[in-house]
PDB file of C-alpha atoms in Angstrom:
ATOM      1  CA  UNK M 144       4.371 -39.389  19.433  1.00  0.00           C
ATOM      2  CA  UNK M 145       2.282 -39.516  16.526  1.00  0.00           C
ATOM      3  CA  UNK M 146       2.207 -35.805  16.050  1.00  0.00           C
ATOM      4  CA  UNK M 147       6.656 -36.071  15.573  1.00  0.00           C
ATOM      5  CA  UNK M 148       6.213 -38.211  13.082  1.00  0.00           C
ATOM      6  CA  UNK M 149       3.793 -36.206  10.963  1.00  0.00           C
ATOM      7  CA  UNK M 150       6.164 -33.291  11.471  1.00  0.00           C
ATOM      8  CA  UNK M 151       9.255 -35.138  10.829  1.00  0.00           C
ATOM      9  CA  UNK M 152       7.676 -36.340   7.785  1.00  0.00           C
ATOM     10  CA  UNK M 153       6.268 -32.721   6.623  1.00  0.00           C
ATOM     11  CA  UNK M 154      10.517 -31.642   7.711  1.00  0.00           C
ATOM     12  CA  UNK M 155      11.751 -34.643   4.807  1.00  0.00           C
ATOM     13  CA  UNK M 156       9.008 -33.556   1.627  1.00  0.00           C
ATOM     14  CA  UNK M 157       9.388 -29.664   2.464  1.00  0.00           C
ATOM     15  CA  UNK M 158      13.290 -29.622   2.635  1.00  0.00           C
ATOM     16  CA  UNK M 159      13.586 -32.339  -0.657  1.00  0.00           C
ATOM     17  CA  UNK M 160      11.097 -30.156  -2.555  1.00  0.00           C
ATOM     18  CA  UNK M 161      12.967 -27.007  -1.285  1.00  0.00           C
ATOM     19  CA  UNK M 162      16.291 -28.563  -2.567  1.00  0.00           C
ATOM     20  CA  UNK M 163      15.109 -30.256  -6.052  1.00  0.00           C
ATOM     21  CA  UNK M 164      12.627 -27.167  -7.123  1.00  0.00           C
ATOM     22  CA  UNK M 165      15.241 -24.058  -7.499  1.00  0.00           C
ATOM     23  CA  UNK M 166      16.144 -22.985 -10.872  1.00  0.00           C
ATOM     24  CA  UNK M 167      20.194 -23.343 -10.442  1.00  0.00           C
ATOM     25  CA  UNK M 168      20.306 -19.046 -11.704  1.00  0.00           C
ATOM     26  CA  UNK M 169      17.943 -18.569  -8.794  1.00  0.00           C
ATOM     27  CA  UNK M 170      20.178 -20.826  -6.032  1.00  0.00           C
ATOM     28  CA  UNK M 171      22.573 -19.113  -7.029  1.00  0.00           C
ATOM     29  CA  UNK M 172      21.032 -15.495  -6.047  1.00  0.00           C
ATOM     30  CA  UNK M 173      19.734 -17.433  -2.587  1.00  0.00           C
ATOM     31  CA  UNK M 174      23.425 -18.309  -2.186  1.00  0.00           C
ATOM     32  CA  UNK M 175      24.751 -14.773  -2.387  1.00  0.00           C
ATOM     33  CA  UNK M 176      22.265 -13.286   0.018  1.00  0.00           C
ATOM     34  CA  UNK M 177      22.905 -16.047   2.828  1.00  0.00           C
ATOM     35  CA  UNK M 178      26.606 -15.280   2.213  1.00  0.00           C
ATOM     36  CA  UNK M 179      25.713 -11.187   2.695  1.00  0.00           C
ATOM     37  CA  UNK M 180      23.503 -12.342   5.346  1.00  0.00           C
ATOM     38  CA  UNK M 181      27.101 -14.680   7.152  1.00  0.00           C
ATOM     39  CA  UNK M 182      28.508 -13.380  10.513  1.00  0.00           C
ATOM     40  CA  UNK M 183      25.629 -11.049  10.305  1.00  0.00           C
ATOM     41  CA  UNK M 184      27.282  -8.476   7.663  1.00  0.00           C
ATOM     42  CA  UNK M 185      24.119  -7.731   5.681  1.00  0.00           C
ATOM     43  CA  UNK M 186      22.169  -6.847   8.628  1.00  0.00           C
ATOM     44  CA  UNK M 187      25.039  -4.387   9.513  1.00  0.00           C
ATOM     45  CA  UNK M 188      25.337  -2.866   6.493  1.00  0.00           C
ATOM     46  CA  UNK M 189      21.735  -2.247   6.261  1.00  0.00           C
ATOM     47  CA  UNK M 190      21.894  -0.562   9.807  1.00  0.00           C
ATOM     48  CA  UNK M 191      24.531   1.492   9.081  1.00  0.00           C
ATOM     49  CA  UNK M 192      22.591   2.303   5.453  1.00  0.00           C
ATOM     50  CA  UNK M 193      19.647   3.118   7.709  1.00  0.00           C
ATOM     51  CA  UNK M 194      21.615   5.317  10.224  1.00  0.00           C
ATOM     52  CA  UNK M 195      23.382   7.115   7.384  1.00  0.00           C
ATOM     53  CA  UNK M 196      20.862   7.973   5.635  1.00  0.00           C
ATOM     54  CA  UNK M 197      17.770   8.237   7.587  1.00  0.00           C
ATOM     55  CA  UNK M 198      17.773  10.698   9.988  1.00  0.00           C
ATOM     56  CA  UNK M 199      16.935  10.037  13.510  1.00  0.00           C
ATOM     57  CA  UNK M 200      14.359   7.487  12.914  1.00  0.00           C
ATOM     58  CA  UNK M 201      17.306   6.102  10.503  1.00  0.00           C
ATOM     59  CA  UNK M 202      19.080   5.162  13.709  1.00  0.00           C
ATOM     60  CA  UNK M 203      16.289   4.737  16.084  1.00  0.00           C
ATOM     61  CA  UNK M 204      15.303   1.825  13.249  1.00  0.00           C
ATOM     62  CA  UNK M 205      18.944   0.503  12.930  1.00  0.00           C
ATOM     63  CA  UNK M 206      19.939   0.678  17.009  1.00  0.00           C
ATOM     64  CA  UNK M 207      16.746  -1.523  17.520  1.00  0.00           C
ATOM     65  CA  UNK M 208      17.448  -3.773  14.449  1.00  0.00           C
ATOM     66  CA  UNK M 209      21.208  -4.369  16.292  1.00  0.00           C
ATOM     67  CA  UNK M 210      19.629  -5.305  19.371  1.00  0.00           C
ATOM     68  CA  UNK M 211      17.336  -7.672  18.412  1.00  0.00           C
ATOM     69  CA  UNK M 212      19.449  -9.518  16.233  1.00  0.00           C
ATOM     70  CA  UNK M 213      21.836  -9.608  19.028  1.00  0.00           C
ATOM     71  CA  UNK M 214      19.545 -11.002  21.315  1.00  0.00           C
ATOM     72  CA  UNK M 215      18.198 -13.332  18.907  1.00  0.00           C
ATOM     73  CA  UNK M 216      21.859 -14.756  18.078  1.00  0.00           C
ATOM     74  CA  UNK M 217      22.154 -15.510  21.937  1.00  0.00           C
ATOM     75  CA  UNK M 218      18.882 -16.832  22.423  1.00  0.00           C
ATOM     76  CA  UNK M 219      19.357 -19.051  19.614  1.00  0.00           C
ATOM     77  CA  UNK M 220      23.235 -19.758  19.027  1.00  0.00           C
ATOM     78  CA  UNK M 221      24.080 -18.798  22.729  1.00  0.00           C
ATOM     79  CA  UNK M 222      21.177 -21.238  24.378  1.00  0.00           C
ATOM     80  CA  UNK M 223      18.835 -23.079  22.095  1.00  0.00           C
ATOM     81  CA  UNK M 224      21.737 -24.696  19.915  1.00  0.00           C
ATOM     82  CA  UNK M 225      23.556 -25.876  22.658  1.00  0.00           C
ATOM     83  CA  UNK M 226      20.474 -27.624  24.404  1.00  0.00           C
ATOM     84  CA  UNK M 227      19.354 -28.990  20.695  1.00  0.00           C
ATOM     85  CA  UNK M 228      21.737 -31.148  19.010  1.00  0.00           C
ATOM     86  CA  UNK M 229      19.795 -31.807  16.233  1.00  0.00           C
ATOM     87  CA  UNK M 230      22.134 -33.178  13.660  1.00  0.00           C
ATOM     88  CA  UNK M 231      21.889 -31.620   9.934  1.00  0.00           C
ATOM     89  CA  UNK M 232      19.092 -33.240   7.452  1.00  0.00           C
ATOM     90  CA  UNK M 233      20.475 -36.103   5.458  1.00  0.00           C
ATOM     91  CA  UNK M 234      23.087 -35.026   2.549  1.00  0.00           C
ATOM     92  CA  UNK M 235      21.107 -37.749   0.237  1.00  0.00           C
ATOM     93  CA  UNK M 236      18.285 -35.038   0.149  1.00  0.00           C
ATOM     94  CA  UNK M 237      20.162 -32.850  -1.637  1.00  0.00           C
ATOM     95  CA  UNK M 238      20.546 -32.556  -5.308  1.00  0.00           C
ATOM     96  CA  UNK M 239      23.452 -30.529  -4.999  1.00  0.00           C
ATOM     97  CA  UNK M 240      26.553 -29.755  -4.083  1.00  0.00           C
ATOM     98  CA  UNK M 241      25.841 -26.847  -1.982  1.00  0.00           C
ATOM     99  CA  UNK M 242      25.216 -29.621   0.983  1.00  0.00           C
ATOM    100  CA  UNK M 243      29.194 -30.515   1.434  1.00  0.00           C
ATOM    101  CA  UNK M 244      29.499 -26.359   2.785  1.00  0.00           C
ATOM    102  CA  UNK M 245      27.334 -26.327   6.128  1.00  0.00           C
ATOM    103  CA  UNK M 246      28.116 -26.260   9.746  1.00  0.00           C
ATOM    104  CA  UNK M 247      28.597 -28.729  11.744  1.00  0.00           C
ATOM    105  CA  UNK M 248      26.973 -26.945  14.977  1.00  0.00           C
ATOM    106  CA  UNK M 249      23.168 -28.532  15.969  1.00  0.00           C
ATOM    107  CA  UNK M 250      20.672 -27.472  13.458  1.00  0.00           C
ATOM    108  CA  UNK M 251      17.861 -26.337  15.233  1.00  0.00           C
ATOM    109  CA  UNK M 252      16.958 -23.663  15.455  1.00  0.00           C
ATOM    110  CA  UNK M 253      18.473 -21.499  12.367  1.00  0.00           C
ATOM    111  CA  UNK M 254      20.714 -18.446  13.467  1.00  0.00           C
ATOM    112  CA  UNK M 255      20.380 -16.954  10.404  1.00  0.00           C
ATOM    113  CA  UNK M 256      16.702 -16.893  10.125  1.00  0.00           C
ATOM    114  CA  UNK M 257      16.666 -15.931  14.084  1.00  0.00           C
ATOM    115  CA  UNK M 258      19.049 -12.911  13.028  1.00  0.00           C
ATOM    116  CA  UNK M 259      17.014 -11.978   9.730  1.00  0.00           C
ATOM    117  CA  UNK M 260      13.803 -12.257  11.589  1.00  0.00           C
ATOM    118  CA  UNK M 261      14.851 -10.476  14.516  1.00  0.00           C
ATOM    119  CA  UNK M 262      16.636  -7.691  12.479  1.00  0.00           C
ATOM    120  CA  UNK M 263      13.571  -7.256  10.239  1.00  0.00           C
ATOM    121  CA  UNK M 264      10.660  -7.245  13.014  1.00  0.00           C
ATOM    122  CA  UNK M 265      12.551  -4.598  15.206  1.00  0.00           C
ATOM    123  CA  UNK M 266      13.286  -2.043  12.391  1.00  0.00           C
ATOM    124  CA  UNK M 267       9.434  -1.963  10.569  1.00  0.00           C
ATOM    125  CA  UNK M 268       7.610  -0.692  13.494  1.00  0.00           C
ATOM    126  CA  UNK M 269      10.253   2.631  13.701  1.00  0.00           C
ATOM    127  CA  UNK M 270      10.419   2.758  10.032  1.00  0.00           C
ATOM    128  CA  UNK M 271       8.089   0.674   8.099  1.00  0.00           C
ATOM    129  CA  UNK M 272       9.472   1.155   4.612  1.00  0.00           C
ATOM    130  CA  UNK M 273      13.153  -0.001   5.524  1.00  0.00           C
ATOM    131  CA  UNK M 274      11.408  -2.910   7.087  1.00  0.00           C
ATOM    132  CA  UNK M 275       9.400  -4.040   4.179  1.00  0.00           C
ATOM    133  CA  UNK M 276      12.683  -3.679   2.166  1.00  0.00           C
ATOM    134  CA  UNK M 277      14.218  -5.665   5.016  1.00  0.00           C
ATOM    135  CA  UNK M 278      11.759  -8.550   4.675  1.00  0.00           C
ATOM    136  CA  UNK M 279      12.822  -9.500   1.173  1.00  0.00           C
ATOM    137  CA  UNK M 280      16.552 -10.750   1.999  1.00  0.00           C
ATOM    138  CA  UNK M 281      15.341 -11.629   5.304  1.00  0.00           C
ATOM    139  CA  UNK M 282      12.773 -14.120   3.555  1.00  0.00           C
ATOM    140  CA  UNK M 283      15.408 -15.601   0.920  1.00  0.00           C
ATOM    141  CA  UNK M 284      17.600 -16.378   3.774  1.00  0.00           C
ATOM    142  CA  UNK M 285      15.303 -18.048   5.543  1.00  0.00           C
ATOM    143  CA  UNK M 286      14.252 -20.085   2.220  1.00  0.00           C
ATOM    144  CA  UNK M 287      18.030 -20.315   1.532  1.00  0.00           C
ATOM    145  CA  UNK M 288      18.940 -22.037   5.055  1.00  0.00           C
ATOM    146  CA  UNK M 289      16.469 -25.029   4.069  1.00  0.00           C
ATOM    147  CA  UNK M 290      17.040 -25.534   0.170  1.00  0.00           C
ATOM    148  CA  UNK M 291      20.758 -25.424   0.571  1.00  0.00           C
ATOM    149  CA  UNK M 292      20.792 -28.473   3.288  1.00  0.00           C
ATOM    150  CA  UNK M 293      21.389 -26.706   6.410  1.00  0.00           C
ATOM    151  CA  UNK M 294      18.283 -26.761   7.901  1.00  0.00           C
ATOM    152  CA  UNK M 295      14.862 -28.557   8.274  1.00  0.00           C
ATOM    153  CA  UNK M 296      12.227 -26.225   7.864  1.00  0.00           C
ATOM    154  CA  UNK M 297      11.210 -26.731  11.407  1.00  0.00           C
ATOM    155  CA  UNK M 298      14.111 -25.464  12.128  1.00  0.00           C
ATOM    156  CA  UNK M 299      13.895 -21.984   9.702  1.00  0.00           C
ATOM    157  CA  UNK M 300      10.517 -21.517  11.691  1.00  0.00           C
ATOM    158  CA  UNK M 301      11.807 -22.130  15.162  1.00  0.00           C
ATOM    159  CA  UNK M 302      14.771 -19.468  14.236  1.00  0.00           C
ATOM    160  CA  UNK M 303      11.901 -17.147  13.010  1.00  0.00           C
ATOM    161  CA  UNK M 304      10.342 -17.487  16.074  1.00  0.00           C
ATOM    162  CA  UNK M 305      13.148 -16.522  18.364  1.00  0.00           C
ATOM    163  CA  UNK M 306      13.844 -13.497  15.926  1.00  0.00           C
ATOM    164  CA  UNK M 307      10.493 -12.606  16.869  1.00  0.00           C
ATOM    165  CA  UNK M 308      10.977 -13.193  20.505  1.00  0.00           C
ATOM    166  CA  UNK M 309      14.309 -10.778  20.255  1.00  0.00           C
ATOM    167  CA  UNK M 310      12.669  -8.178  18.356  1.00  0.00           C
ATOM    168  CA  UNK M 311       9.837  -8.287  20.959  1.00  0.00           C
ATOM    169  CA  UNK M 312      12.273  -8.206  24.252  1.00  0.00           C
ATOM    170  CA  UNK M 313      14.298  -5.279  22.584  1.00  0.00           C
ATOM    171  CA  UNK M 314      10.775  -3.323  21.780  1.00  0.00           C
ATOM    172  CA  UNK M 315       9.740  -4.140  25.181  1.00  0.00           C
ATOM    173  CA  UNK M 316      12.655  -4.583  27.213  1.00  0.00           C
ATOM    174  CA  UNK M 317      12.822  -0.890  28.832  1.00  0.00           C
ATOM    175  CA  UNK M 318       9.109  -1.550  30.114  1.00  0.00           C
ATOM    176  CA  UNK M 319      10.073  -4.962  31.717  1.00  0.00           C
ATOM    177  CA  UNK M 320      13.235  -3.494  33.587  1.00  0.00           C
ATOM    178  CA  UNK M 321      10.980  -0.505  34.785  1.00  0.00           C
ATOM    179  CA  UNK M 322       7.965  -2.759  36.134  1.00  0.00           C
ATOM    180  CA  UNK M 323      10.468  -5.202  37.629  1.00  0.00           C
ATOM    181  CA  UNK M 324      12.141  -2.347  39.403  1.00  0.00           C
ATOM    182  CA  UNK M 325       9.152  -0.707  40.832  1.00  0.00           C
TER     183      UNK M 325
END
């Protein structure tokens, strides 16, 4: 029990330093890449970006990137969020007004950090420079998700971890169905 309590108190100072530590210009930028990021529409646009432009590793890159941030949306909207009903961190944390927009849906883990992550980790091993460009937006989400009052950072790592998980089961999932089938 003692180890909960040392996280939960590492969750309060991260998220309240997160929150009171952002230059407003640069919450502001954080603010329009989650929005990009909402319903998944930056992570589309990139793929379609990739497959326009890049050739058949271009869509080898962006049809992996799809399916991992599908699966990672399932595993962590579909499943985790509906065992988890972590309520959102206090709105007293929060310096700012961006608080009063968040869901109301269990906070752990983050969908949006599962989708970035996931959409991110499955794209760099097919093309690593689209990745690395990837991992920028990906990592302001994330960042985003916590100073904004929608997460705990717990949470932003937990959704990082199941974007890792998806990006692994769609690299690996033709393998797994062949061995299982044998």
């Amino acid at each position: 029990m003692r180890l909960l309590a040392v996280l939960s108190d590492v969750d309060r100072s991260l998220a309240r330093q997160a929150a009171c530590r952002v230059p407003p210009r640069v919450g502001k930028v954080l603010s329009a890449v989650e929005e990009a990021a909402e319903n998944t529409k930056l992570w589309c646009g990139s793929a379609a970006a990739m497959a326009w432009l890049g050739g058949w590793r271009g869509r080898k890159a962006a049809a992996g990137g799809l399916a991992a941030l599908a699966a990672a949306q399932l595993i962590s909207n579909g499943l985790c969020k509906q065992l988890a009903d972590r309520p959102r961190p206090p709105k007293e944390w929060f310096p700012h007004d961006e608080v009063d927009d968040r869901p109301d849906s269990s906070s752990f883990p983050s969908g949006h950090t599962a989708a970035a992550v996931a959409f991110t980790a499955a794209v760099a091993p097919t093309w690593p420079a689209a990745g690395a460009v990837c991992a920028l937006p990906a990592a302001m989400v994330a960042f985003e998700r916590v100073q904004s009052g929608a997460h705990y950072p717990s949470d932003v790592a937990a959704g990082a971890a199941v974007g890792l998980a998806g990006a692994w089961l769609t690299r690996h999932a033709h393998r797994l169905i062949i061995r299982h089938w044998r």
